[in-house]
Amino acid sequence: MSITTTSLAFLLAALSYFLFSSPPKQHYHTLFLSPPFSNNASIALNLRTLTRRPHIAGSDANAEAAAFVLSIFTSSSLKTHLVSYHVSLTYPLHRSLVLTPTQSAKPITFTLKQENLVDNNPYANEVTPTFHGYAKSGNVSGPVVYANYGRVQDFVGLNVSGAVVVARYGKIYRGDIVRNAYHAGAVGVVIYTDERDYGGGGDECFPVSKWMPPSGVQVGTVYNGLGDPTTPGWESVDGCERLSEEEVEMSGDMPRIPSLPISAADAEVILKSVVGDVVDGDVYPVGPGPGVLNLSYIGETVIAKIENVIGVIEGEEEPDRYVILGNHRDAWSFGAVDPNSGTVVLLEIAQRLDKLKRRGWKPRRTIILCNWDAEEYALIGSTEWVEENREMLASRAVAYLNVDCAVSGPGFRASATPQLDELIKQAAQEVRDPDNTTQTVYDSWIGSSNSGVIGRLGDLTSDYASFVQHVGVPAADMRFGGGYPVYHSMYDDFTWMEKFGDPMFQRHVAMASVLGLVALRLADEEVLPFNYVSYASELMKSAQDLEKDNLNNSIDVSMLFKSIQDLSTAAQEIHIEKEGIKGALKVRELNDRLMMGERALTDRDGLSGRTWYKHLVYGPAKYNEYGSKSFPGIDDAIDNAKRVKTKASWGLVQHEIWRVSRAIRHASLVLKGELT
Ligand SMILES: *[C@@H]1O[C@H](CO)[C@@H](O)[C@H](O)[C@H]1NC(C)=O
Ligand SMILES: *[C@@H]1O[C@H](CO)[C@@H](O)[C@H](O)[C@H]1NC(C)=O
Ligand SMILES: *[C@@H]1O[C@H](CO)[C@@H](O)[C@H](O)[C@H]1NC(C)=O
Ligand SMILES: *[C@@H]1O[C@H](CO)[C@@H](O)[C@H](O)[C@H]1NC(C)=O
Ligand SMILES: *[C@@H]1O[C@H](CO)[C@@H](O)[C@H](O)[C@H]1NC(C)=O
Ligand SMILES: *[C@@H]1O[C@H](CO)[C@@H](O)[C@H](O)[C@H]1NC(C)=O
């Protein structure tokens, strides 16, 4: 849309407000997108305020940030409240890393410090020393072995027994790197940021360019579960039942060997002490040794108070149907991209909705804005809240819309459960691309390298995980820009955002427009804008991929294809039914079926051996939490069968295929709305 047609649309919308007492909802949606409603200056100011001090979960600075979010919610006339939990967090008490390059050489002690590179930063000294959340405490020593990205395949043929593994970030979740190293026999792990993955600027780095400085360290958690580790499956309210430390360790999700994140500069010194074969096309030899690393990490575990900030706009006609938007607030240090670019988008949406309300708009359904805490440790704030409100959400939540790293550069990206695909594409067509105003966000997106591909939400990367995987709530996640070099380091600060991430704060504006429009349409349209036809075709693709995965001849997948075919038919029928629907109760009944379709894909027993994960279609890959899997239960079983190669193990694969087929069949029964 050009500037003039946007202004014209705005004028028409404004005019219609004066002419009609109750303009249709679309008029308000047009207003929501109009230039006078957005405010990049206030976005920049809010981001500056939120990122003034480092604000790790459990800190005073993060409580201060919560009070700020609450104040903006309140001044945007939302009904607000805080929801607190008392959860297990860890902080570093003692860290040391000493390299003995050869038996006769003098040991080198690393400082483990990121250099402060921004002038006038009075809070640089408040940055938590670099560490891994929930890392195992201990002193270990061993020869250095280089294990590339630390994937399962990287350890094949590598003897890391008794060694301290050096691995680089960039392909899988860091908790899985530590776990893979442990299973391979290592005694400790250091994980570093390689210039080949995060450098790229030659000698130039932040604050001159966007690239990670040599002393930069990617901090992060190494826990393999989600939610407070001491309350698996229930909410961490004050005085609640908790697992003992031993029980938590037995859960299998805690790291079993100590680890530390380190800088590219330190890794370079360490890798110089390694001899041996050069890995296929790689510049570093793998070892072991002769360099020896002594790694010491002592952490303290505390029960800390965390706070979710909740703001509500009650729906006029269906107050008991919830459209939920969420973003976390806690950061490993300043958190300008991760997560507060998302927080300021949430605040911008709150302020725009306030302006709409002042012009007479009321949503049909209830809109809930959630600002989560302790996401960085294990998606804790959102997970505890979902566990506490599971039944209410299961019966009332229409959708959950997540925004975490809202802006790290140009280029729109989205992930979603597939019934939301079409809605996201339509919303992206209504907003101009901030980086090329001659076309829409959608045009740029389909013209980009990821050509409009929508990701899925089976991973544990952000706060949508509990909504999708524990309850089966339709969900979406959106951002501008992909991975960025200063991720989880102290250089992810306001200066980085202002210089490189979003100099005009117009990407933030566009994010608020797309996300906000998706929320508005979900909250206002009489019939929910869900399309299960896309869901069925997405499932068909996953099933075809599965079939190609050279299964054992004895495996029958026909029931899976049959169930998807049935879903496709039911989806087409409800799509037609939507057109002619009349009468409040009939509309409500149809919407309930659309809402509950996703729930049907969950199963009370959950994934085998990972029972908290209820969704049988989308769940985390077993060896990489960042990886989203279709049919994770089938995948786990195939993985196992290919290793043990017994009849019984292939029988379990068949069983998992049956389970998924039944869930999909139930989804089509729900869409049809008839008892058998
Ligand atoms: C681990 O090493 C640190 C010094 O690096 C020392 O203070 C601490 O006592 C050691 N802990 C154990 C359990 O050996
Ligand atoms: C693996 O390395 C350890 C220690 O470096 C050594 O004791 C062991 O013999 C090695 N194992 C094999 C199979 O090479
Ligand atoms: C590293 O640890 C080993 C084993 O505890 C010890 O013998 C050695 O002296 C330590 N090296 C340094 C430099 O602290
Ligand atoms: C902007 O979009 C137009 C199409 O509307 C395209 O021709 C042009 O190449 C784009 N410019 C950039 C810099 O991508
Ligand atoms: C807001 O956007 C306008 C127009 O693109 C720009 O001139 C201004 O500098 C931006 N404000 C901030 C704070 O970036
Ligand atoms: C297929 O399963 C049978 C047992 O049902 C097993 O004996 C055979 O090795 C499997 N074949 C493959 C290719 O895994």
Coordinates of C-alpha atoms in Angstrom, one line a residue, residues 227-475:
G227 CA 9.7 -25.2 33.6
D228 CA 11.0 -25.1 37.2
P229 CA 13.1 -28.3 37.5
T230 CA 11.8 -28.8 41.1
T231 CA 8.1 -28.8 40.1
P232 CA 7.7 -30.9 36.9
G233 CA 4.1 -30.8 35.8
W234 CA 2.8 -28.4 38.5
E235 CA 3.0 -24.7 39.3
S236 CA 5.8 -23.4 41.6
V237 CA 3.6 -21.4 44.0
D238 CA 5.1 -20.5 47.4
G239 CA 5.2 -23.4 49.8
C240 CA 4.3 -26.0 47.1
E241 CA 5.5 -29.6 46.8
R242 CA 9.1 -29.8 45.4
L243 CA 11.5 -32.4 44.3
S244 CA 14.7 -32.8 46.3
E245 CA 18.0 -32.0 44.7
E246 CA 18.7 -35.8 44.2
E247 CA 15.3 -36.3 42.6
V248 CA 15.9 -33.4 40.2
E249 CA 19.3 -34.9 39.3
M250 CA 17.6 -38.3 38.6
S251 CA 15.1 -36.7 36.2
G252 CA 17.7 -36.9 33.4
D253 CA 17.3 -33.4 32.2
M254 CA 20.1 -31.9 34.3
P255 CA 23.6 -31.7 32.9
R256 CA 25.9 -34.4 34.3
I257 CA 29.3 -32.7 33.7
P258 CA 30.5 -29.2 34.3
S259 CA 30.5 -26.7 31.4
L260 CA 31.4 -23.1 30.7
P261 CA 30.8 -20.8 27.7
I262 CA 33.9 -19.1 26.4
S263 CA 35.0 -16.5 23.9
A264 CA 36.5 -16.9 20.4
A265 CA 39.7 -15.4 21.7
D266 CA 40.1 -18.0 24.5
A267 CA 39.1 -20.9 22.3
E268 CA 41.8 -19.9 19.8
V269 CA 44.4 -20.2 22.5
I270 CA 43.0 -23.5 23.7
L271 CA 42.8 -25.0 20.2
K272 CA 46.4 -24.1 19.5
S273 CA 47.3 -26.7 22.2
V274 CA 45.7 -29.5 20.3
V275 CA 47.4 -31.8 17.8
G276 CA 46.2 -34.7 15.8
D277 CA 44.1 -35.4 12.7
V278 CA 42.5 -32.5 11.0
V279 CA 38.7 -33.0 10.7
D280 CA 37.4 -33.2 7.2
G281 CA 37.8 -29.7 5.7
D282 CA 38.1 -28.2 9.2
V283 CA 41.0 -26.0 10.3
Y284 CA 41.4 -27.4 13.7
P285 CA 43.0 -30.7 14.8
V286 CA 40.9 -32.7 17.2
G287 CA 43.4 -33.9 19.8
P288 CA 43.3 -35.4 22.4
G289 CA 45.8 -32.9 23.9
P290 CA 48.6 -32.4 24.6
G291 CA 46.8 -29.3 26.0
V292 CA 45.1 -30.1 29.3
L293 CA 42.2 -28.0 30.6
N294 CA 41.3 -27.6 34.3
L295 CA 37.7 -26.4 34.5
S296 CA 36.1 -25.4 37.7
Y297 CA 32.6 -24.2 38.1
I298 CA 30.7 -23.8 41.3
G299 CA 27.1 -22.5 41.1
E300 CA 24.6 -21.7 43.7
T301 CA 21.0 -22.9 43.5
V302 CA 18.4 -20.5 45.0
I303 CA 14.6 -20.5 45.1
A304 CA 14.0 -17.1 43.6
K305 CA 10.8 -15.0 43.0
I306 CA 9.9 -14.5 39.4
E307 CA 7.0 -12.3 38.1
N308 CA 4.8 -12.6 35.1
V309 CA 3.0 -9.3 34.2
I310 CA -0.5 -9.8 32.9
G311 CA -2.8 -7.3 31.2
V312 CA -6.3 -8.0 30.1
I313 CA -8.9 -6.4 27.8
E314 CA -12.2 -8.2 28.4
G315 CA -14.1 -9.3 25.4
E316 CA -17.5 -7.8 24.9
E317 CA -19.4 -10.8 23.5
E318 CA -17.2 -13.8 24.4
P319 CA -15.2 -12.8 27.5
D320 CA -14.5 -16.5 28.2
R321 CA -12.6 -16.9 24.9
Y322 CA -8.9 -15.9 25.1
V323 CA -6.5 -14.6 22.5
I324 CA -3.2 -14.5 24.3
L325 CA 0.0 -12.6 23.3
G326 CA 3.2 -13.2 25.1
N327 CA 6.8 -12.2 25.4
H328 CA 9.5 -12.7 28.0
R329 CA 11.3 -9.9 29.9
D330 CA 14.3 -11.5 31.6
A331 CA 17.6 -11.3 29.8
W332 CA 21.1 -12.8 30.3
S333 CA 22.4 -9.2 30.3
F334 CA 21.0 -6.1 28.7
G335 CA 18.7 -8.0 26.3
A336 CA 18.0 -5.4 23.6
V337 CA 17.1 -8.0 20.9
D338 CA 16.5 -11.0 23.2
P339 CA 13.9 -10.4 24.5
N340 CA 13.1 -6.7 24.9
S341 CA 12.6 -6.0 21.2
G342 CA 9.6 -8.3 21.8
T343 CA 8.6 -6.6 25.0
V344 CA 8.5 -3.1 23.3
V345 CA 6.4 -4.6 20.5
L346 CA 4.0 -5.9 23.2
L347 CA 3.9 -2.5 24.8
E348 CA 3.3 -0.8 21.4
I349 CA 0.4 -3.1 20.8
A350 CA -1.0 -2.3 24.3
Q351 CA -0.8 1.4 23.5
R352 CA -2.4 1.1 20.1
L353 CA -5.2 -1.0 21.5
D354 CA -5.8 1.7 24.1
K355 CA -6.1 4.3 21.3
L356 CA -8.7 2.0 19.6
K357 CA -10.7 1.7 22.8
R358 CA -10.8 5.4 23.1
R359 CA -12.5 5.5 19.7
G360 CA -15.1 3.0 20.8
W361 CA -13.6 -0.4 19.9
K362 CA -14.2 -3.3 22.1
P363 CA -12.9 -6.8 21.2
R364 CA -15.4 -9.6 20.8
R365 CA -13.1 -12.0 22.7
T366 CA -10.8 -11.3 25.6
I367 CA -7.2 -10.3 24.7
I368 CA -4.5 -11.1 27.3
L369 CA -1.0 -9.7 27.1
C370 CA 1.6 -11.7 29.1
N371 CA 5.1 -10.6 29.9
W372 CA 6.9 -13.7 31.1
D373 CA 9.8 -14.1 33.5
A374 CA 12.7 -16.6 33.6
E375 CA 12.3 -17.7 30.0
E376 CA 16.1 -17.9 29.6
Y377 CA 16.5 -20.6 32.3
A378 CA 13.9 -23.0 31.0
L379 CA 10.8 -21.1 29.7
I380 CA 9.8 -21.0 33.4
G381 CA 7.3 -18.1 33.7
S382 CA 5.2 -19.3 30.8
T383 CA 5.4 -23.0 31.7
E384 CA 4.4 -22.5 35.4
W385 CA 1.5 -20.3 34.3
V386 CA 0.3 -22.9 31.7
E387 CA 0.6 -25.7 34.3
E388 CA -1.4 -23.6 36.8
N389 CA -4.1 -22.7 34.3
R390 CA -4.2 -25.9 32.2
E391 CA -7.9 -26.7 32.4
M392 CA -9.0 -23.1 31.8
L393 CA -6.6 -22.8 28.8
A394 CA -7.7 -26.2 27.5
S395 CA -11.4 -25.1 27.5
R396 CA -11.0 -21.4 26.6
A397 CA -7.8 -20.4 24.8
V398 CA -8.3 -19.6 21.1
A399 CA -4.6 -19.0 20.3
Y400 CA -1.3 -18.0 21.7
L401 CA 0.9 -15.5 19.8
N402 CA 4.5 -15.3 20.8
V403 CA 7.2 -12.7 20.2
D404 CA 10.6 -13.1 21.6
C405 CA 13.5 -11.7 19.6
A406 CA 11.1 -9.4 17.6
V407 CA 13.8 -7.6 15.7
S408 CA 17.4 -8.4 15.0
G409 CA 17.6 -7.2 11.4
P410 CA 15.5 -7.1 8.2
G411 CA 13.3 -9.9 6.8
F412 CA 10.1 -11.3 8.3
R413 CA 9.9 -14.8 9.5
A414 CA 7.1 -16.8 11.1
S415 CA 6.4 -20.2 12.7
A416 CA 2.9 -21.5 13.6
T417 CA 0.6 -24.4 14.0
P418 CA -0.7 -24.7 10.4
Q419 CA -4.4 -23.6 10.8
L420 CA -2.9 -20.1 11.3
D421 CA -0.7 -20.1 8.2
E422 CA -3.2 -18.3 6.0
L423 CA -4.1 -15.6 8.6
I424 CA -0.4 -14.8 9.1
K425 CA 0.1 -14.5 5.3
Q426 CA -3.0 -12.2 5.0
A427 CA -1.8 -10.0 7.9
A428 CA 1.7 -9.7 6.3
Q429 CA 0.0 -8.5 3.1
E430 CA -1.6 -5.6 5.0
V431 CA 1.7 -4.1 6.2
R432 CA 4.5 -2.4 4.3
D433 CA 8.0 -3.8 4.5
P434 CA 9.9 -1.3 6.6
D435 CA 13.0 -2.1 4.5
N436 CA 11.3 -1.6 1.1
T437 CA 8.2 0.5 1.4
T438 CA 7.3 -0.1 -2.3
Q439 CA 6.1 -3.6 -1.3
T440 CA 4.4 -5.4 1.6
V441 CA 6.0 -7.5 4.3
Y442 CA 4.5 -10.5 2.5
D443 CA 6.0 -9.7 -0.9
S444 CA 9.5 -9.4 0.7
W445 CA 9.0 -12.5 2.7
I446 CA 8.0 -14.7 -0.3
G447 CA 10.8 -13.1 -2.3
S448 CA 13.4 -13.9 0.3
S449 CA 15.7 -16.9 0.7
N450 CA 13.1 -18.6 3.0
S451 CA 10.4 -17.8 0.4
G452 CA 7.5 -17.5 2.8
V453 CA 8.1 -20.9 4.5
I454 CA 6.4 -21.1 7.9
G455 CA 8.3 -23.0 10.6
R456 CA 6.6 -25.3 13.1
L457 CA 6.5 -25.1 16.9
G458 CA 7.7 -28.5 18.2
D459 CA 10.9 -27.0 19.6
L460 CA 11.7 -25.5 23.0
T461 CA 13.1 -22.3 21.8
S462 CA 10.6 -19.9 23.3
D463 CA 7.5 -19.5 25.4
Y464 CA 5.0 -21.0 22.9
A465 CA 6.3 -24.5 23.9
S466 CA 4.0 -25.1 26.8
F467 CA 0.9 -23.8 25.0
V468 CA 1.4 -26.0 22.0
Q469 CA 3.1 -29.1 23.5
H470 CA 1.4 -29.4 26.8
V471 CA -2.1 -28.1 26.1
G472 CA -2.5 -28.1 22.3
V473 CA -3.3 -24.4 21.9
P474 CA -2.9 -23.1 18.3
A475 CA 0.1 -20.7 18.3

